[in-house]
PDB file of C-alpha atoms in Angstrom:
ATOM      1  CA  UNK K 118      84.338  80.298 124.474  1.00  0.00           C
ATOM      2  CA  UNK K 119      82.229  83.564 124.030  1.00  0.00           C
ATOM      3  CA  UNK K 120      80.358  83.953 120.720  1.00  0.00           C
ATOM      4  CA  UNK K 121      81.086  86.650 118.038  1.00  0.00           C
ATOM      5  CA  UNK K 122      77.864  88.725 117.638  1.00  0.00           C
ATOM      6  CA  UNK K 123      77.816  90.648 114.069  1.00  0.00           C
ATOM      7  CA  UNK K 124      74.975  92.897 113.920  1.00  0.00           C
ATOM      8  CA  UNK K 125      73.747  94.884 110.901  1.00  0.00           C
ATOM      9  CA  UNK K 126      76.655  94.104 108.714  1.00  0.00           C
ATOM     10  CA  UNK K 127      76.768  94.438 104.701  1.00  0.00           C
ATOM     11  CA  UNK K 128      78.698  91.958 103.217  1.00  0.00           C
ATOM     12  CA  UNK K 129      80.022  92.021  99.456  1.00  0.00           C
ATOM     13  CA  UNK K 130      81.613  89.099  97.769  1.00  0.00           C
ATOM     14  CA  UNK K 131      83.744  86.566  99.703  1.00  0.00           C
ATOM     15  CA  UNK K 132      84.009  89.208 102.380  1.00  0.00           C
ATOM     16  CA  UNK K 133      82.259  86.659 105.081  1.00  0.00           C
ATOM     17  CA  UNK K 134      83.620  83.209 104.697  1.00  0.00           C
ATOM     18  CA  UNK K 135      85.999  83.728 107.230  1.00  0.00           C
ATOM     19  CA  UNK K 136      83.534  84.992 109.675  1.00  0.00           C
ATOM     20  CA  UNK K 137      81.649  81.729 109.660  1.00  0.00           C
ATOM     21  CA  UNK K 138      83.003  80.285 112.681  1.00  0.00           C
ATOM     22  CA  UNK K 139      81.118  78.157 115.401  1.00  0.00           C
ATOM     23  CA  UNK K 140      79.222  79.948 117.941  1.00  0.00           C
ATOM     24  CA  UNK K 141      78.914  83.244 115.585  1.00  0.00           C
ATOM     25  CA  UNK K 142      75.682  85.351 115.837  1.00  0.00           C
ATOM     26  CA  UNK K 143      74.809  87.033 112.790  1.00  0.00           C
ATOM     27  CA  UNK K 144      71.867  89.276 113.280  1.00  0.00           C
ATOM     28  CA  UNK K 145      70.142  91.546 110.531  1.00  0.00           C
ATOM     29  CA  UNK K 146      73.188  90.995 108.189  1.00  0.00           C
ATOM     30  CA  UNK K 147      73.198  91.318 104.497  1.00  0.00           C
ATOM     31  CA  UNK K 148      75.135  89.104 102.249  1.00  0.00           C
ATOM     32  CA  UNK K 149      75.207  89.591  98.206  1.00  0.00           C
ATOM     33  CA  UNK K 150      77.062  87.715  95.663  1.00  0.00           C
ATOM     34  CA  UNK K 151      79.331  85.516  98.202  1.00  0.00           C
ATOM     35  CA  UNK K 152      80.607  82.170  97.445  1.00  0.00           C
ATOM     36  CA  UNK K 153      80.491  79.970 100.307  1.00  0.00           C
ATOM     37  CA  UNK K 154      80.928  76.662  98.232  1.00  0.00           C
ATOM     38  CA  UNK K 155      82.312  73.330 100.623  1.00  0.00           C
ATOM     39  CA  UNK K 156      82.010  75.100 103.867  1.00  0.00           C
ATOM     40  CA  UNK K 157      81.304  73.515 107.290  1.00  0.00           C
ATOM     41  CA  UNK K 158      78.719  76.041 108.544  1.00  0.00           C
ATOM     42  CA  UNK K 159      78.476  74.615 111.747  1.00  0.00           C
ATOM     43  CA  UNK K 160      77.143  75.925 114.967  1.00  0.00           C
ATOM     44  CA  UNK K 161      76.144  79.231 113.499  1.00  0.00           C
ATOM     45  CA  UNK K 162      73.081  81.410 114.041  1.00  0.00           C
ATOM     46  CA  UNK K 163      71.663  83.287 111.395  1.00  0.00           C
ATOM     47  CA  UNK K 164      69.032  86.009 112.591  1.00  0.00           C
ATOM     48  CA  UNK K 165      66.804  88.027 110.181  1.00  0.00           C
ATOM     49  CA  UNK K 166      69.732  87.748 107.797  1.00  0.00           C
ATOM     50  CA  UNK K 167      69.244  88.144 103.786  1.00  0.00           C
ATOM     51  CA  UNK K 168      71.428  86.289 101.356  1.00  0.00           C
ATOM     52  CA  UNK K 169      71.202  87.566  97.403  1.00  0.00           C
ATOM     53  CA  UNK K 170      72.794  85.495  94.685  1.00  0.00           C
ATOM     54  CA  UNK K 171      75.337  83.784  97.063  1.00  0.00           C
ATOM     55  CA  UNK K 172      76.673  80.307  96.414  1.00  0.00           C
ATOM     56  CA  UNK K 173      76.318  77.757  99.151  1.00  0.00           C
ATOM     57  CA  UNK K 174      77.081  74.627  96.770  1.00  0.00           C
ATOM     58  CA  UNK K 175      78.550  71.156  98.474  1.00  0.00           C
ATOM     59  CA  UNK K 176      78.540  73.421 101.982  1.00  0.00           C
ATOM     60  CA  UNK K 177      76.912  71.790 104.994  1.00  0.00           C
ATOM     61  CA  UNK K 178      74.558  73.537 107.606  1.00  0.00           C
ATOM     62  CA  UNK K 179      75.075  71.542 110.526  1.00  0.00           C
ATOM     63  CA  UNK K 180      73.703  72.556 114.071  1.00  0.00           C
ATOM     64  CA  UNK K 181      72.915  75.788 112.478  1.00  0.00           C
ATOM     65  CA  UNK K 182      69.989  77.977 113.637  1.00  0.00           C
ATOM     66  CA  UNK K 183      67.968  80.164 111.417  1.00  0.00           C
ATOM     67  CA  UNK K 184      65.276  82.561 112.324  1.00  0.00           C
ATOM     68  CA  UNK K 185      63.731  84.845 109.588  1.00  0.00           C
ATOM     69  CA  UNK K 186      66.418  84.555 107.047  1.00  0.00           C
ATOM     70  CA  UNK K 187      65.705  84.966 103.475  1.00  0.00           C
ATOM     71  CA  UNK K 188      67.584  83.315 100.373  1.00  0.00           C
ATOM     72  CA  UNK K 189      67.176  84.965  97.067  1.00  0.00           C
ATOM     73  CA  UNK K 190      68.565  83.702  93.573  1.00  0.00           C
ATOM     74  CA  UNK K 191      70.981  81.382  95.827  1.00  0.00           C
ATOM     75  CA  UNK K 192      72.503  78.056  94.553  1.00  0.00           C
ATOM     76  CA  UNK K 193      72.483  75.440  97.007  1.00  0.00           C
ATOM     77  CA  UNK K 194      73.484  72.222  94.981  1.00  0.00           C
ATOM     78  CA  UNK K 195      74.947  69.470  97.018  1.00  0.00           C
ATOM     79  CA  UNK K 196      74.270  71.439 100.069  1.00  0.00           C
ATOM     80  CA  UNK K 197      73.124  69.550 103.194  1.00  0.00           C
ATOM     81  CA  UNK K 198      70.737  71.075 106.122  1.00  0.00           C
ATOM     82  CA  UNK K 199      70.894  69.343 109.618  1.00  0.00           C
ATOM     83  CA  UNK K 200      72.636  66.026 110.648  1.00  0.00           C
ATOM     84  CA  UNK K 201      71.424  62.666 111.858  1.00  0.00           C
ATOM     85  CA  UNK K 202      70.359  62.323 115.432  1.00  0.00           C
ATOM     86  CA  UNK K 203      70.032  65.734 115.964  1.00  0.00           C
ATOM     87  CA  UNK K 204      66.674  68.044 115.260  1.00  0.00           C
ATOM     88  CA  UNK K 205      67.641  71.596 113.845  1.00  0.00           C
ATOM     89  CA  UNK K 206      65.318  74.712 113.273  1.00  0.00           C
ATOM     90  CA  UNK K 207      65.225  76.046 110.094  1.00  0.00           C
ATOM     91  CA  UNK K 208      63.020  79.345 109.679  1.00  0.00           C
ATOM     92  CA  UNK K 209      63.408  80.872 106.392  1.00  0.00           C
ATOM     93  CA  UNK K 210      62.169  81.634 102.929  1.00  0.00           C
ATOM     94  CA  UNK K 211      63.749  80.855  99.594  1.00  0.00           C
ATOM     95  CA  UNK K 212      62.856  82.301  96.325  1.00  0.00           C
ATOM     96  CA  UNK K 213      64.378  81.228  92.947  1.00  0.00           C
ATOM     97  CA  UNK K 214      67.123  79.190  94.814  1.00  0.00           C
ATOM     98  CA  UNK K 215      68.612  75.990  92.999  1.00  0.00           C
ATOM     99  CA  UNK K 216      68.859  72.911  95.267  1.00  0.00           C
ATOM    100  CA  UNK K 217      70.037  70.173  93.079  1.00  0.00           C
ATOM    101  CA  UNK K 218      70.966  67.221  95.114  1.00  0.00           C
ATOM    102  CA  UNK K 219      70.665  68.734  98.287  1.00  0.00           C
ATOM    103  CA  UNK K 220      69.654  66.879 101.453  1.00  0.00           C
ATOM    104  CA  UNK K 221      67.210  68.003 104.328  1.00  0.00           C
ATOM    105  CA  UNK K 222      67.737  65.731 107.588  1.00  0.00           C
ATOM    106  CA  UNK K 223      66.247  66.030 110.941  1.00  0.00           C
ATOM    107  CA  UNK K 224      64.723  69.631 110.302  1.00  0.00           C
ATOM    108  CA  UNK K 225      62.000  71.195 111.849  1.00  0.00           C
ATOM    109  CA  UNK K 226      61.258  73.764 109.345  1.00  0.00           C
ATOM    110  CA  UNK K 227      58.820  76.930 109.243  1.00  0.00           C
ATOM    111  CA  UNK K 228      59.753  77.837 105.652  1.00  0.00           C
ATOM    112  CA  UNK K 229      58.713  79.079 102.138  1.00  0.00           C
ATOM    113  CA  UNK K 230      60.236  77.822  99.228  1.00  0.00           C
ATOM    114  CA  UNK K 231      59.063  79.632  96.257  1.00  0.00           C
ATOM    115  CA  UNK K 232      59.817  79.210  92.434  1.00  0.00           C
ATOM    116  CA  UNK K 233      63.070  77.225  93.677  1.00  0.00           C
ATOM    117  CA  UNK K 234      64.565  74.119  91.887  1.00  0.00           C
ATOM    118  CA  UNK K 235      64.871  71.121  93.641  1.00  0.00           C
ATOM    119  CA  UNK K 236      66.208  68.473  91.501  1.00  0.00           C
ATOM    120  CA  UNK K 237      66.697  65.127  93.194  1.00  0.00           C
ATOM    121  CA  UNK K 238      66.739  66.714  96.470  1.00  0.00           C
ATOM    122  CA  UNK K 239      66.138  64.347  99.810  1.00  0.00           C
ATOM    123  CA  UNK K 240      63.793  65.104 102.502  1.00  0.00           C
ATOM    124  CA  UNK K 241      64.401  62.791 105.407  1.00  0.00           C
ATOM    125  CA  UNK K 242      62.805  62.726 108.946  1.00  0.00           C
ATOM    126  CA  UNK K 243      62.068  66.511 108.828  1.00  0.00           C
ATOM    127  CA  UNK K 244      59.258  68.141 110.266  1.00  0.00           C
ATOM    128  CA  UNK K 245      57.678  70.366 107.537  1.00  0.00           C
ATOM    129  CA  UNK K 246      54.537  70.909 109.099  1.00  0.00           C
ATOM    130  CA  UNK K 247      52.806  73.726 107.002  1.00  0.00           C
ATOM    131  CA  UNK K 248      55.606  74.193 104.525  1.00  0.00           C
ATOM    132  CA  UNK K 249      54.909  75.806 101.380  1.00  0.00           C
ATOM    133  CA  UNK K 250      56.405  74.551  98.023  1.00  0.00           C
ATOM    134  CA  UNK K 251      55.292  77.145  95.601  1.00  0.00           C
ATOM    135  CA  UNK K 252      55.990  76.507  92.298  1.00  0.00           C
ATOM    136  CA  UNK K 253      58.899  74.528  92.519  1.00  0.00           C
ATOM    137  CA  UNK K 254      60.314  71.982  90.178  1.00  0.00           C
ATOM    138  CA  UNK K 255      61.256  69.300  92.266  1.00  0.00           C
ATOM    139  CA  UNK K 256      61.724  66.367  89.907  1.00  0.00           C
ATOM    140  CA  UNK K 257      63.125  63.534  91.237  1.00  0.00           C
ATOM    141  CA  UNK K 258      62.568  64.895  94.880  1.00  0.00           C
ATOM    142  CA  UNK K 259      62.144  62.162  97.447  1.00  0.00           C
ATOM    143  CA  UNK K 260      60.344  62.365 100.797  1.00  0.00           C
ATOM    144  CA  UNK K 261      61.056  59.604 103.655  1.00  0.00           C
ATOM    145  CA  UNK K 262      59.517  59.487 107.249  1.00  0.00           C
ATOM    146  CA  UNK K 263      58.746  63.326 106.845  1.00  0.00           C
ATOM    147  CA  UNK K 264      55.675  64.908 108.881  1.00  0.00           C
ATOM    148  CA  UNK K 265      54.153  66.567 105.684  1.00  0.00           C
ATOM    149  CA  UNK K 266      50.911  67.685 107.578  1.00  0.00           C
ATOM    150  CA  UNK K 267      49.282  70.727 105.920  1.00  0.00           C
ATOM    151  CA  UNK K 268      52.161  71.200 103.759  1.00  0.00           C
ATOM    152  CA  UNK K 269      51.268  72.996 100.460  1.00  0.00           C
ATOM    153  CA  UNK K 270      52.463  71.248  96.991  1.00  0.00           C
ATOM    154  CA  UNK K 271      49.669  72.830  95.253  1.00  0.00           C
ATOM    155  CA  UNK K 272      51.612  74.352  92.516  1.00  0.00           C
ATOM    156  CA  UNK K 273      54.850  72.007  92.851  1.00  0.00           C
ATOM    157  CA  UNK K 274      55.527  69.180  90.516  1.00  0.00           C
ATOM    158  CA  UNK K 275      58.097  66.425  89.825  1.00  0.00           C
ATOM    159  CA  UNK K 276      58.410  65.054  93.515  1.00  0.00           C
ATOM    160  CA  UNK K 277      57.542  61.325  94.767  1.00  0.00           C
ATOM    161  CA  UNK K 278      56.041  61.082  98.485  1.00  0.00           C
ATOM    162  CA  UNK K 279      55.320  57.867  99.853  1.00  0.00           C
ATOM    163  CA  UNK K 280      51.830  58.062 101.730  1.00  0.00           C
ATOM    164  CA  UNK K 281      52.708  55.228 104.177  1.00  0.00           C
ATOM    165  CA  UNK K 282      56.094  56.656 105.323  1.00  0.00           C
ATOM    166  CA  UNK K 283      55.125  60.180 105.394  1.00  0.00           C
ATOM    167  CA  UNK K 284      52.349  61.930 107.767  1.00  0.00           C
ATOM    168  CA  UNK K 285      50.101  63.760 104.799  1.00  0.00           C
ATOM    169  CA  UNK K 286      46.932  64.796 106.920  1.00  0.00           C
ATOM    170  CA  UNK K 287      45.652  68.040 105.699  1.00  0.00           C
ATOM    171  CA  UNK K 288      48.478  68.452 102.878  1.00  0.00           C
ATOM    172  CA  UNK K 289      47.623  70.149  99.703  1.00  0.00           C
ATOM    173  CA  UNK K 290      48.426  68.687  96.137  1.00  0.00           C
ATOM    174  CA  UNK K 291      46.838  69.242  92.519  1.00  0.00           C
ATOM    175  CA  UNK K 292      45.478  66.223  90.710  1.00  0.00           C
ATOM    176  CA  UNK K 293      48.584  66.151  88.196  1.00  0.00           C
ATOM    177  CA  UNK K 294      51.171  65.393  91.246  1.00  0.00           C
ATOM    178  CA  UNK K 295      49.071  61.978  92.008  1.00  0.00           C
ATOM    179  CA  UNK K 296      51.487  59.935  90.063  1.00  0.00           C
ATOM    180  CA  UNK K 297      54.137  61.139  92.417  1.00  0.00           C
ATOM    181  CA  UNK K 298      52.100  60.203  95.562  1.00  0.00           C
ATOM    182  CA  UNK K 299      50.991  56.676  93.881  1.00  0.00           C
ATOM    183  CA  UNK K 300      54.368  55.938  92.300  1.00  0.00           C
ATOM    184  CA  UNK K 301      55.194  52.833  94.359  1.00  0.00           C
ATOM    185  CA  UNK K 302      52.252  51.144  93.489  1.00  0.00           C
ATOM    186  CA  UNK K 303      53.430  51.149  89.816  1.00  0.00           C
ATOM    187  CA  UNK K 304      49.901  51.763  88.573  1.00  0.00           C
ATOM    188  CA  UNK K 305      48.910  53.864  85.216  1.00  0.00           C
ATOM    189  CA  UNK K 306      47.015  57.232  85.619  1.00  0.00           C
ATOM    190  CA  UNK K 307      45.681  58.264  82.621  1.00  0.00           C
ATOM    191  CA  UNK K 308      43.146  60.824  81.087  1.00  0.00           C
ATOM    192  CA  UNK K 309      40.531  59.346  78.971  1.00  0.00           C
TER     193      UNK K 309
END
């Protein structure tokens, strides 16, 4: 089956959902205000695309490649990225997106998360080396068996990371994030 290649198109609200078929390549496309809820986005390739104000809630990006993709003001609650027994590359930036209850599984990310809300988001078995989490509200988010070397959490808050099950060499954290790094030890951290 030959892949459909869609280049340089601009899609308005709900114009593209039928086009998200396995093997489709979107190159330098712009998507604005689309509702793509509960979709299985399997085997799609997104190259230098831009999504603004789109809703991907409860969707799954499975075996989907992203390179140079930007998401701004998008809702991704309950969305899953990746799948078990397979590693996927995610080169993307996310600004002011909502990821409540999202799952990142077995992905290799070259990503920036800026001012995102990531409540109860799970990261499992991901390569997140050097990823920037800038001013993200990560209340209740957890990290299990990830490579977080050189990741930057300096301005983010609310997460729980077990230093014994995640690689943290060179990762940056603020002093106020210590409770999230030491939570499993049930110690009290107080200011005198």
